[in-house]
Amino acid sequence: MISLSQVSNLFMRLVLPFFKTIQLSPLDNVPTTAPRRLIGYRILIFMQDPLRATIVTNLHIKLSCLRPSYLPHAHMDGKYCTRLDIALGKTLHYMVNLESLHINCDLCIVYERHRYLARLVIPQLRDLSVICRCGLAPGLDHAQWNEFPIFDTVEAFRWSIIPSRHITGPYRQGKFTKLKALEYHGGESERSLLEVHPIQRLLFDSRNPGYDPRLIVALARSPGALTHLIFQYSLTVTKAVPHLSSYLDKLQHIGTLPDFALPNTVSEPKACDSLLKWLLRRRHYNSTWAH
């Protein structure tokens, strides 16, 4: 499609609307192994243009560090990962109309990757998910969140940087003012967000979400009320809900993200249905007792 768009201006106008949503998998990031046609990350390079980039409203990208056997000699020293990250940063600079941005990074470990995220200005960004396993990025530390312009408009937030650090200061009041949905994986940063923002949707990304007293405190202080409770792993649903029941009076939906690789996935709806009925009975009992 990229080649077609470069045939003429007419083809360019016809093709550009198809780039409104871009999803890049690891194989899409692989540069050709032919030395004379060494063009890695072609779509990212192609989109480094204001006319093209402003068309995009959704970008979901998986960045992977590839084994040397897949790469030409020039990339065997890790330069490929660095070039790919730099290309993404330059491309995002032009994507000012993004509404959804998901980055899943498995690049090789290099100090201070993704620093461009702290400088991005995307006025319409609503959905932000950043999962980074390359680590060692102090500029992405939770303590620096007050400096990120992209957090001003975010409604759904997922931020997992490994290794993670503890938050060292309070959030500025102007940040996360529209936050409604949050992924929780046991971090102090997520609990701090819960305490000061009216979170309505909570996603548990943990295999062992048993009794968590710090989470209970955060929910008790939260100005909001949970309406949606989602679990990444089905086996954790029955473990977590009883401990949270006092804070689920306005719950409308409970469920799991299906994992079709697991044989017990088919039992998830039944388990969630049973829990929802239990919560309704508990809510009715509390209401009757109060009157």
PDB file of C-alpha atoms in Angstrom, residues 15-288:
ATOM      1  CA  VAL A  15      -4.680   5.317   0.147  1.00  0.00           C
ATOM      2  CA  LEU A  16      -4.196   7.688   3.088  1.00  0.00           C
ATOM      3  CA  PRO A  17      -7.609   7.014   4.730  1.00  0.00           C
ATOM      4  CA  PHE A  18      -6.539   3.389   5.201  1.00  0.00           C
ATOM      5  CA  PHE A  19      -3.828   4.582   7.593  1.00  0.00           C
ATOM      6  CA  LYS A  20      -6.339   5.931  10.108  1.00  0.00           C
ATOM      7  CA  THR A  21      -5.598   2.888  12.248  1.00  0.00           C
ATOM      8  CA  ILE A  22      -2.123   1.337  12.204  1.00  0.00           C
ATOM      9  CA  GLN A  23      -1.173  -1.903  13.938  1.00  0.00           C
ATOM     10  CA  LEU A  24       2.440  -3.001  13.641  1.00  0.00           C
ATOM     11  CA  SER A  25       3.539  -6.467  14.702  1.00  0.00           C
ATOM     12  CA  PRO A  26       7.169  -7.562  15.230  1.00  0.00           C
ATOM     13  CA  LEU A  27       7.404  -8.893  11.679  1.00  0.00           C
ATOM     14  CA  ASP A  28       6.380  -5.486  10.345  1.00  0.00           C
ATOM     15  CA  ASN A  29       9.429  -4.042  12.098  1.00  0.00           C
ATOM     16  CA  VAL A  30      11.881  -6.380  10.398  1.00  0.00           C
ATOM     17  CA  PRO A  31      14.167  -4.672   7.892  1.00  0.00           C
ATOM     18  CA  THR A  32      14.708  -6.514   4.638  1.00  0.00           C
ATOM     19  CA  THR A  33      17.776  -8.713   4.646  1.00  0.00           C
ATOM     20  CA  ALA A  34      18.803  -7.646   1.161  1.00  0.00           C
ATOM     21  CA  PRO A  35      21.735  -5.219   1.669  1.00  0.00           C
ATOM     22  CA  ARG A  36      20.730  -3.036  -1.288  1.00  0.00           C
ATOM     23  CA  ARG A  37      17.193  -2.647   0.009  1.00  0.00           C
ATOM     24  CA  LEU A  38      17.904  -2.112   3.675  1.00  0.00           C
ATOM     25  CA  ILE A  39      14.676  -0.254   4.602  1.00  0.00           C
ATOM     26  CA  GLY A  40      13.620  -1.073   8.147  1.00  0.00           C
ATOM     27  CA  TYR A  41      10.379   0.013   9.768  1.00  0.00           C
ATOM     28  CA  ARG A  42       9.048   1.290   6.403  1.00  0.00           C
ATOM     29  CA  ILE A  43       5.674   2.386   7.690  1.00  0.00           C
ATOM     30  CA  LEU A  44       7.177   4.466  10.500  1.00  0.00           C
ATOM     31  CA  ILE A  45       9.488   6.212   8.066  1.00  0.00           C
ATOM     32  CA  PHE A  46       6.642   6.690   5.592  1.00  0.00           C
ATOM     33  CA  MET A  47       4.507   8.358   8.256  1.00  0.00           C
ATOM     34  CA  GLN A  48       7.149  10.939   9.175  1.00  0.00           C
ATOM     35  CA  ASP A  49       5.241  13.544   7.225  1.00  0.00           C
ATOM     36  CA  PRO A  50       2.604  15.964   8.582  1.00  0.00           C
ATOM     37  CA  LEU A  51       0.087  15.250   5.813  1.00  0.00           C
ATOM     38  CA  ARG A  52       0.239  11.505   6.328  1.00  0.00           C
ATOM     39  CA  ALA A  53       0.737  11.378  10.086  1.00  0.00           C
ATOM     40  CA  THR A  54      -2.206  13.594  10.958  1.00  0.00           C
ATOM     41  CA  ILE A  55      -4.533  11.037   9.341  1.00  0.00           C
ATOM     42  CA  VAL A  56      -3.683   8.469  12.025  1.00  0.00           C
ATOM     43  CA  THR A  57      -5.944   8.298  15.086  1.00  0.00           C
ATOM     44  CA  ASN A  58      -4.956   4.857  16.407  1.00  0.00           C
ATOM     45  CA  LEU A  59      -1.429   3.442  16.622  1.00  0.00           C
ATOM     46  CA  HIS A  60      -0.750   0.070  18.235  1.00  0.00           C
ATOM     47  CA  ILE A  61       2.834  -1.110  17.885  1.00  0.00           C
ATOM     48  CA  LYS A  62       4.875  -4.028  19.193  1.00  0.00           C
ATOM     49  CA  LEU A  63       8.638  -3.398  19.278  1.00  0.00           C
ATOM     50  CA  SER A  64      10.795  -6.514  19.443  1.00  0.00           C
ATOM     51  CA  CYS A  65      14.516  -7.124  19.626  1.00  0.00           C
ATOM     52  CA  LEU A  66      15.222  -9.696  16.944  1.00  0.00           C
ATOM     53  CA  ARG A  67      17.830 -12.420  17.028  1.00  0.00           C
ATOM     54  CA  PRO A  68      20.987 -11.588  15.053  1.00  0.00           C
ATOM     55  CA  SER A  69      20.274 -14.431  12.622  1.00  0.00           C
ATOM     56  CA  TYR A  70      17.311 -12.454  11.289  1.00  0.00           C
ATOM     57  CA  LEU A  71      19.256  -9.290  10.683  1.00  0.00           C
ATOM     58  CA  PRO A  72      21.867  -8.057   8.231  1.00  0.00           C
ATOM     59  CA  HIS A  73      25.377  -7.573   9.567  1.00  0.00           C
ATOM     60  CA  ALA A  74      24.890  -3.828  10.121  1.00  0.00           C
ATOM     61  CA  HIS A  75      22.202  -4.505  12.733  1.00  0.00           C
ATOM     62  CA  MET A  76      23.842  -7.314  14.682  1.00  0.00           C
ATOM     63  CA  ASP A  77      25.313  -4.948  17.295  1.00  0.00           C
ATOM     64  CA  GLY A  78      21.955  -3.737  18.612  1.00  0.00           C
ATOM     65  CA  LYS A  79      21.723  -0.660  16.414  1.00  0.00           C
ATOM     66  CA  TYR A  80      18.474  -1.970  14.954  1.00  0.00           C
ATOM     67  CA  CYS A  81      16.621  -1.517  18.262  1.00  0.00           C
ATOM     68  CA  THR A  82      17.953   2.006  18.659  1.00  0.00           C
ATOM     69  CA  ARG A  83      17.026   2.968  15.105  1.00  0.00           C
ATOM     70  CA  LEU A  84      13.546   1.554  15.533  1.00  0.00           C
ATOM     71  CA  ASP A  85      12.971   3.478  18.762  1.00  0.00           C
ATOM     72  CA  ILE A  86      14.252   6.722  17.224  1.00  0.00           C
ATOM     73  CA  ALA A  87      12.019   6.201  14.188  1.00  0.00           C
ATOM     74  CA  LEU A  88       8.983   5.733  16.430  1.00  0.00           C
ATOM     75  CA  GLY A  89       9.785   8.911  18.333  1.00  0.00           C
ATOM     76  CA  LYS A  90      10.084  10.959  15.153  1.00  0.00           C
ATOM     77  CA  THR A  91       6.847   9.525  13.794  1.00  0.00           C
ATOM     78  CA  LEU A  92       4.882  10.233  16.972  1.00  0.00           C
ATOM     79  CA  HIS A  93       5.997  13.856  16.783  1.00  0.00           C
ATOM     80  CA  TYR A  94       3.813  14.244  13.690  1.00  0.00           C
ATOM     81  CA  MET A  95       0.845  12.167  14.899  1.00  0.00           C
ATOM     82  CA  VAL A  96      -0.885  15.021  16.693  1.00  0.00           C
ATOM     83  CA  ASN A  97      -4.392  13.617  16.122  1.00  0.00           C
ATOM     84  CA  LEU A  98      -3.898  10.303  17.897  1.00  0.00           C
ATOM     85  CA  GLU A  99      -6.752   9.178  20.108  1.00  0.00           C
ATOM     86  CA  SER A 100      -5.296   5.787  21.039  1.00  0.00           C
ATOM     87  CA  LEU A 101      -1.610   4.898  21.486  1.00  0.00           C
ATOM     88  CA  HIS A 102      -0.423   1.441  22.548  1.00  0.00           C
ATOM     89  CA  ILE A 103       3.308   0.666  22.752  1.00  0.00           C
ATOM     90  CA  ASN A 104       4.532  -2.792  23.741  1.00  0.00           C
ATOM     91  CA  CYS A 105       8.329  -2.782  23.905  1.00  0.00           C
ATOM     92  CA  ASP A 106      10.672  -5.772  24.051  1.00  0.00           C
ATOM     93  CA  LEU A 107      13.730  -4.025  22.642  1.00  0.00           C
ATOM     94  CA  CYS A 108      17.189  -4.837  23.960  1.00  0.00           C
ATOM     95  CA  ILE A 109      18.132  -3.081  27.190  1.00  0.00           C
ATOM     96  CA  VAL A 110      19.645   0.329  26.571  1.00  0.00           C
ATOM     97  CA  TYR A 111      19.698   3.260  28.956  1.00  0.00           C
ATOM     98  CA  GLU A 112      17.134   6.012  28.384  1.00  0.00           C
ATOM     99  CA  ARG A 113      14.894   4.663  25.640  1.00  0.00           C
ATOM    100  CA  HIS A 114      11.527   6.286  24.816  1.00  0.00           C
ATOM    101  CA  ARG A 115      12.508   9.721  26.141  1.00  0.00           C
ATOM    102  CA  TYR A 116      10.321  11.239  23.423  1.00  0.00           C
ATOM    103  CA  LEU A 117       7.191  10.237  25.380  1.00  0.00           C
ATOM    104  CA  ALA A 118       7.879  12.975  27.916  1.00  0.00           C
ATOM    105  CA  ARG A 119       7.801  15.626  25.186  1.00  0.00           C
ATOM    106  CA  LEU A 120       4.804  14.490  23.152  1.00  0.00           C
ATOM    107  CA  VAL A 121       1.881  16.856  22.734  1.00  0.00           C
ATOM    108  CA  ILE A 122      -1.242  15.010  21.534  1.00  0.00           C
ATOM    109  CA  PRO A 123      -4.337  17.066  22.446  1.00  0.00           C
ATOM    110  CA  GLN A 124      -6.906  14.365  21.585  1.00  0.00           C
ATOM    111  CA  LEU A 125      -5.203  11.358  23.184  1.00  0.00           C
ATOM    112  CA  ARG A 126      -7.725   9.375  25.238  1.00  0.00           C
ATOM    113  CA  ASP A 127      -6.299   5.851  25.457  1.00  0.00           C
ATOM    114  CA  LEU A 128      -2.644   5.328  26.434  1.00  0.00           C
ATOM    115  CA  SER A 129      -0.932   2.001  27.060  1.00  0.00           C
ATOM    116  CA  VAL A 130       2.841   1.723  27.481  1.00  0.00           C
ATOM    117  CA  ILE A 131       4.434  -1.601  28.385  1.00  0.00           C
ATOM    118  CA  CYS A 132       8.225  -1.507  28.339  1.00  0.00           C
ATOM    119  CA  ARG A 133      10.570  -4.334  29.293  1.00  0.00           C
ATOM    120  CA  CYS A 134      13.813  -2.809  28.028  1.00  0.00           C
ATOM    121  CA  GLY A 135      14.083  -0.962  31.357  1.00  0.00           C
ATOM    122  CA  LEU A 136      16.546   1.620  32.623  1.00  0.00           C
ATOM    123  CA  ALA A 137      14.556   4.629  31.442  1.00  0.00           C
ATOM    124  CA  PRO A 138      14.644   7.201  34.277  1.00  0.00           C
ATOM    125  CA  GLY A 139      12.787   9.704  32.123  1.00  0.00           C
ATOM    126  CA  LEU A 140       9.752   7.396  32.233  1.00  0.00           C
ATOM    127  CA  ASP A 141       9.850   7.000  35.995  1.00  0.00           C
ATOM    128  CA  HIS A 142       6.612   7.534  37.891  1.00  0.00           C
ATOM    129  CA  ALA A 143       8.190  10.505  39.672  1.00  0.00           C
ATOM    130  CA  GLN A 144       8.388  12.312  36.332  1.00  0.00           C
ATOM    131  CA  TRP A 145       4.702  11.934  35.435  1.00  0.00           C
ATOM    132  CA  ASN A 146       3.967  15.557  36.319  1.00  0.00           C
ATOM    133  CA  GLU A 147       6.048  16.618  33.330  1.00  0.00           C
ATOM    134  CA  PHE A 148       4.202  14.586  30.670  1.00  0.00           C
ATOM    135  CA  PRO A 149       1.833  16.702  28.511  1.00  0.00           C
ATOM    136  CA  ILE A 150       0.152  13.566  27.113  1.00  0.00           C
ATOM    137  CA  PHE A 151      -1.368  12.792  30.524  1.00  0.00           C
ATOM    138  CA  ASP A 152      -3.571  15.890  30.430  1.00  0.00           C
ATOM    139  CA  THR A 153      -6.324  14.275  28.345  1.00  0.00           C
ATOM    140  CA  VAL A 154      -5.924  10.537  28.998  1.00  0.00           C
ATOM    141  CA  GLU A 155      -9.092   8.682  30.054  1.00  0.00           C
ATOM    142  CA  ALA A 156      -7.792   5.081  29.938  1.00  0.00           C
ATOM    143  CA  PHE A 157      -4.279   4.460  31.273  1.00  0.00           C
ATOM    144  CA  ARG A 158      -1.863   1.552  31.379  1.00  0.00           C
ATOM    145  CA  TRP A 159       1.788   2.137  32.275  1.00  0.00           C
ATOM    146  CA  SER A 160       4.160  -0.717  33.034  1.00  0.00           C
ATOM    147  CA  ILE A 161       7.883   0.009  33.008  1.00  0.00           C
ATOM    148  CA  ILE A 162      10.187  -2.821  34.067  1.00  0.00           C
ATOM    149  CA  PRO A 163      12.092  -2.410  36.307  1.00  0.00           C
ATOM    150  CA  SER A 164       9.669  -0.089  38.083  1.00  0.00           C
ATOM    151  CA  ARG A 165      10.486   2.521  40.699  1.00  0.00           C
ATOM    152  CA  HIS A 166       8.401   3.923  43.519  1.00  0.00           C
ATOM    153  CA  ILE A 167       6.717   7.269  43.099  1.00  0.00           C
ATOM    154  CA  THR A 168       8.539  10.014  45.009  1.00  0.00           C
ATOM    155  CA  GLY A 169       6.101  12.930  44.975  1.00  0.00           C
ATOM    156  CA  PRO A 170       2.459  13.970  44.593  1.00  0.00           C
ATOM    157  CA  TYR A 171       0.783  14.420  41.237  1.00  0.00           C
ATOM    158  CA  ARG A 172       0.150  17.880  39.944  1.00  0.00           C
ATOM    159  CA  GLN A 173      -3.568  18.655  40.019  1.00  0.00           C
ATOM    160  CA  GLY A 174      -3.670  19.382  36.283  1.00  0.00           C
ATOM    161  CA  LYS A 175      -2.621  15.844  35.346  1.00  0.00           C
ATOM    162  CA  PHE A 176      -4.975  12.913  34.769  1.00  0.00           C
ATOM    163  CA  THR A 177      -8.027  15.118  35.265  1.00  0.00           C
ATOM    164  CA  LYS A 178     -10.061  12.988  32.827  1.00  0.00           C
ATOM    165  CA  LEU A 179      -8.858   9.579  33.992  1.00  0.00           C
ATOM    166  CA  LYS A 180     -11.668   7.005  34.242  1.00  0.00           C
ATOM    167  CA  ALA A 181     -10.063   3.635  33.447  1.00  0.00           C
ATOM    168  CA  LEU A 182      -6.894   2.249  35.010  1.00  0.00           C
ATOM    169  CA  GLU A 183      -4.889  -0.944  34.901  1.00  0.00           C
ATOM    170  CA  TYR A 184      -3.722  -2.090  38.329  1.00  0.00           C
ATOM    171  CA  HIS A 185      -0.784  -4.427  38.849  1.00  0.00           C
ATOM    172  CA  GLY A 186       0.096  -3.732  42.464  1.00  0.00           C
ATOM    173  CA  GLY A 187       2.138  -0.568  42.041  1.00  0.00           C
ATOM    174  CA  GLU A 188       2.160   2.435  44.348  1.00  0.00           C
ATOM    175  CA  SER A 189       1.667   4.720  41.370  1.00  0.00           C
ATOM    176  CA  GLU A 190      -1.688   3.107  40.463  1.00  0.00           C
ATOM    177  CA  ARG A 191      -2.879   3.303  44.065  1.00  0.00           C
ATOM    178  CA  SER A 192      -1.989   6.995  44.140  1.00  0.00           C
ATOM    179  CA  LEU A 193      -4.099   7.543  41.033  1.00  0.00           C
ATOM    180  CA  LEU A 194      -6.991   5.629  42.596  1.00  0.00           C
ATOM    181  CA  GLU A 195      -6.893   7.795  45.687  1.00  0.00           C
ATOM    182  CA  VAL A 196      -7.261  11.128  43.917  1.00  0.00           C
ATOM    183  CA  HIS A 197      -9.207  10.399  40.719  1.00  0.00           C
ATOM    184  CA  PRO A 198     -12.763   9.080  40.173  1.00  0.00           C
ATOM    185  CA  ILE A 199     -11.767   5.772  38.568  1.00  0.00           C
ATOM    186  CA  GLN A 200     -14.761   3.849  37.210  1.00  0.00           C
ATOM    187  CA  ARG A 201     -13.091   0.979  35.362  1.00  0.00           C
ATOM    188  CA  LEU A 202     -10.327  -1.114  36.899  1.00  0.00           C
ATOM    189  CA  LEU A 203      -8.363  -3.856  35.160  1.00  0.00           C
ATOM    190  CA  PHE A 204      -6.395  -6.258  37.356  1.00  0.00           C
ATOM    191  CA  ASP A 205      -3.209  -7.446  35.685  1.00  0.00           C
ATOM    192  CA  SER A 206      -2.038  -9.807  38.380  1.00  0.00           C
ATOM    193  CA  ARG A 207      -2.041 -13.552  38.877  1.00  0.00           C
ATOM    194  CA  ASN A 208      -2.290 -13.221  42.663  1.00  0.00           C
ATOM    195  CA  PRO A 209      -4.657 -10.349  43.499  1.00  0.00           C
ATOM    196  CA  GLY A 210      -5.628 -11.676  46.918  1.00  0.00           C
ATOM    197  CA  TYR A 211      -6.137  -9.402  49.897  1.00  0.00           C
ATOM    198  CA  ASP A 212      -4.238  -6.165  49.273  1.00  0.00           C
ATOM    199  CA  PRO A 213      -4.690  -3.769  52.240  1.00  0.00           C
ATOM    200  CA  ARG A 214      -3.047  -0.884  50.380  1.00  0.00           C
ATOM    201  CA  LEU A 215      -5.527  -1.256  47.524  1.00  0.00           C
ATOM    202  CA  ILE A 216      -8.403  -1.296  50.022  1.00  0.00           C
ATOM    203  CA  VAL A 217      -7.160   1.991  51.506  1.00  0.00           C
ATOM    204  CA  ALA A 218      -6.893   3.543  48.031  1.00  0.00           C
ATOM    205  CA  LEU A 219     -10.447   2.491  47.141  1.00  0.00           C
ATOM    206  CA  ALA A 220     -11.757   3.842  50.445  1.00  0.00           C
ATOM    207  CA  ARG A 221     -10.206   7.238  49.704  1.00  0.00           C
ATOM    208  CA  SER A 222     -11.170   7.317  46.038  1.00  0.00           C
ATOM    209  CA  PRO A 223     -13.676  10.006  44.999  1.00  0.00           C
ATOM    210  CA  GLY A 224     -15.142   7.638  42.416  1.00  0.00           C
ATOM    211  CA  ALA A 225     -17.036   4.346  42.411  1.00  0.00           C
ATOM    212  CA  LEU A 226     -16.122   1.290  40.353  1.00  0.00           C
ATOM    213  CA  THR A 227     -18.648   0.369  37.665  1.00  0.00           C
ATOM    214  CA  HIS A 228     -16.482  -2.084  35.704  1.00  0.00           C
ATOM    215  CA  LEU A 229     -14.097  -4.681  37.123  1.00  0.00           C
ATOM    216  CA  ILE A 230     -12.005  -6.672  34.654  1.00  0.00           C
ATOM    217  CA  PHE A 231      -9.454  -9.397  35.374  1.00  0.00           C
ATOM    218  CA  GLN A 232      -6.565 -10.341  33.120  1.00  0.00           C
ATOM    219  CA  TYR A 233      -6.486 -13.882  34.506  1.00  0.00           C
ATOM    220  CA  SER A 234      -9.694 -15.807  35.111  1.00  0.00           C
ATOM    221  CA  LEU A 235      -8.398 -17.789  38.089  1.00  0.00           C
ATOM    222  CA  THR A 236      -7.988 -14.602  40.127  1.00  0.00           C
ATOM    223  CA  VAL A 237     -11.609 -13.442  39.951  1.00  0.00           C
ATOM    224  CA  THR A 238     -12.970 -15.416  42.908  1.00  0.00           C
ATOM    225  CA  LYS A 239      -9.917 -14.539  45.019  1.00  0.00           C
ATOM    226  CA  ALA A 240     -10.148 -10.771  44.661  1.00  0.00           C
ATOM    227  CA  VAL A 241     -13.845  -9.891  44.552  1.00  0.00           C
ATOM    228  CA  PRO A 242     -14.813 -10.821  48.153  1.00  0.00           C
ATOM    229  CA  HIS A 243     -12.118  -8.505  49.521  1.00  0.00           C
ATOM    230  CA  LEU A 244     -13.368  -5.632  47.345  1.00  0.00           C
ATOM    231  CA  SER A 245     -17.099  -6.172  47.831  1.00  0.00           C
ATOM    232  CA  SER A 246     -17.544  -3.176  50.143  1.00  0.00           C
ATOM    233  CA  TYR A 247     -16.494  -0.885  47.303  1.00  0.00           C
ATOM    234  CA  LEU A 248     -18.586  -2.399  44.516  1.00  0.00           C
ATOM    235  CA  ASP A 249     -22.026  -0.968  45.272  1.00  0.00           C
ATOM    236  CA  LYS A 250     -22.260   0.627  41.824  1.00  0.00           C
ATOM    237  CA  LEU A 251     -20.698  -2.243  39.889  1.00  0.00           C
ATOM    238  CA  GLN A 252     -22.388  -2.851  36.532  1.00  0.00           C
ATOM    239  CA  HIS A 253     -19.966  -5.269  34.882  1.00  0.00           C
ATOM    240  CA  ILE A 254     -17.507  -7.913  35.991  1.00  0.00           C
ATOM    241  CA  GLY A 255     -15.540 -10.093  33.619  1.00  0.00           C
ATOM    242  CA  THR A 256     -12.232 -11.426  32.374  1.00  0.00           C
ATOM    243  CA  LEU A 257     -10.162 -11.058  29.258  1.00  0.00           C
ATOM    244  CA  PRO A 258     -10.473 -14.441  27.506  1.00  0.00           C
ATOM    245  CA  ASP A 259      -7.373 -16.553  27.090  1.00  0.00           C
ATOM    246  CA  PHE A 260      -8.264 -19.167  24.507  1.00  0.00           C
ATOM    247  CA  ALA A 261      -5.039 -21.034  25.193  1.00  0.00           C
ATOM    248  CA  LEU A 262      -6.401 -22.084  28.584  1.00  0.00           C
ATOM    249  CA  PRO A 263      -8.989 -24.893  28.825  1.00  0.00           C
ATOM    250  CA  ASN A 264     -10.840 -23.237  31.741  1.00  0.00           C
ATOM    251  CA  THR A 265     -11.684 -20.165  29.675  1.00  0.00           C
ATOM    252  CA  VAL A 266     -15.131 -21.590  28.917  1.00  0.00           C
ATOM    253  CA  SER A 267     -16.024 -21.469  32.626  1.00  0.00           C
ATOM    254  CA  GLU A 268     -15.244 -17.750  32.983  1.00  0.00           C
ATOM    255  CA  PRO A 269     -18.765 -16.445  32.187  1.00  0.00           C
ATOM    256  CA  LYS A 270     -20.284 -18.839  34.736  1.00  0.00           C
ATOM    257  CA  ALA A 271     -17.831 -17.768  37.439  1.00  0.00           C
ATOM    258  CA  CYS A 272     -18.432 -14.075  36.751  1.00  0.00           C
ATOM    259  CA  ASP A 273     -22.195 -14.585  36.694  1.00  0.00           C
ATOM    260  CA  SER A 274     -22.090 -16.317  40.075  1.00  0.00           C
ATOM    261  CA  LEU A 275     -20.011 -13.511  41.555  1.00  0.00           C
ATOM    262  CA  LEU A 276     -22.310 -10.840  40.175  1.00  0.00           C
ATOM    263  CA  LYS A 277     -25.345 -12.597  41.705  1.00  0.00           C
ATOM    264  CA  TRP A 278     -23.499 -12.836  45.012  1.00  0.00           C
ATOM    265  CA  LEU A 279     -22.751  -9.098  44.914  1.00  0.00           C
ATOM    266  CA  LEU A 280     -26.389  -8.299  44.131  1.00  0.00           C
ATOM    267  CA  ARG A 281     -27.579 -10.399  47.072  1.00  0.00           C
ATOM    268  CA  ARG A 282     -25.058  -8.707  49.330  1.00  0.00           C
ATOM    269  CA  ARG A 283     -26.131  -5.262  48.111  1.00  0.00           C
ATOM    270  CA  HIS A 284     -29.805  -6.125  48.737  1.00  0.00           C
ATOM    271  CA  TYR A 285     -28.996  -7.410  52.234  1.00  0.00           C
ATOM    272  CA  ASN A 286     -27.063  -4.256  53.133  1.00  0.00           C
ATOM    273  CA  SER A 287     -29.870  -2.050  51.808  1.00  0.00           C
ATOM    274  CA  THR A 288     -32.504  -3.939  53.821  1.00  0.00           C
TER     275      THR A 288
END
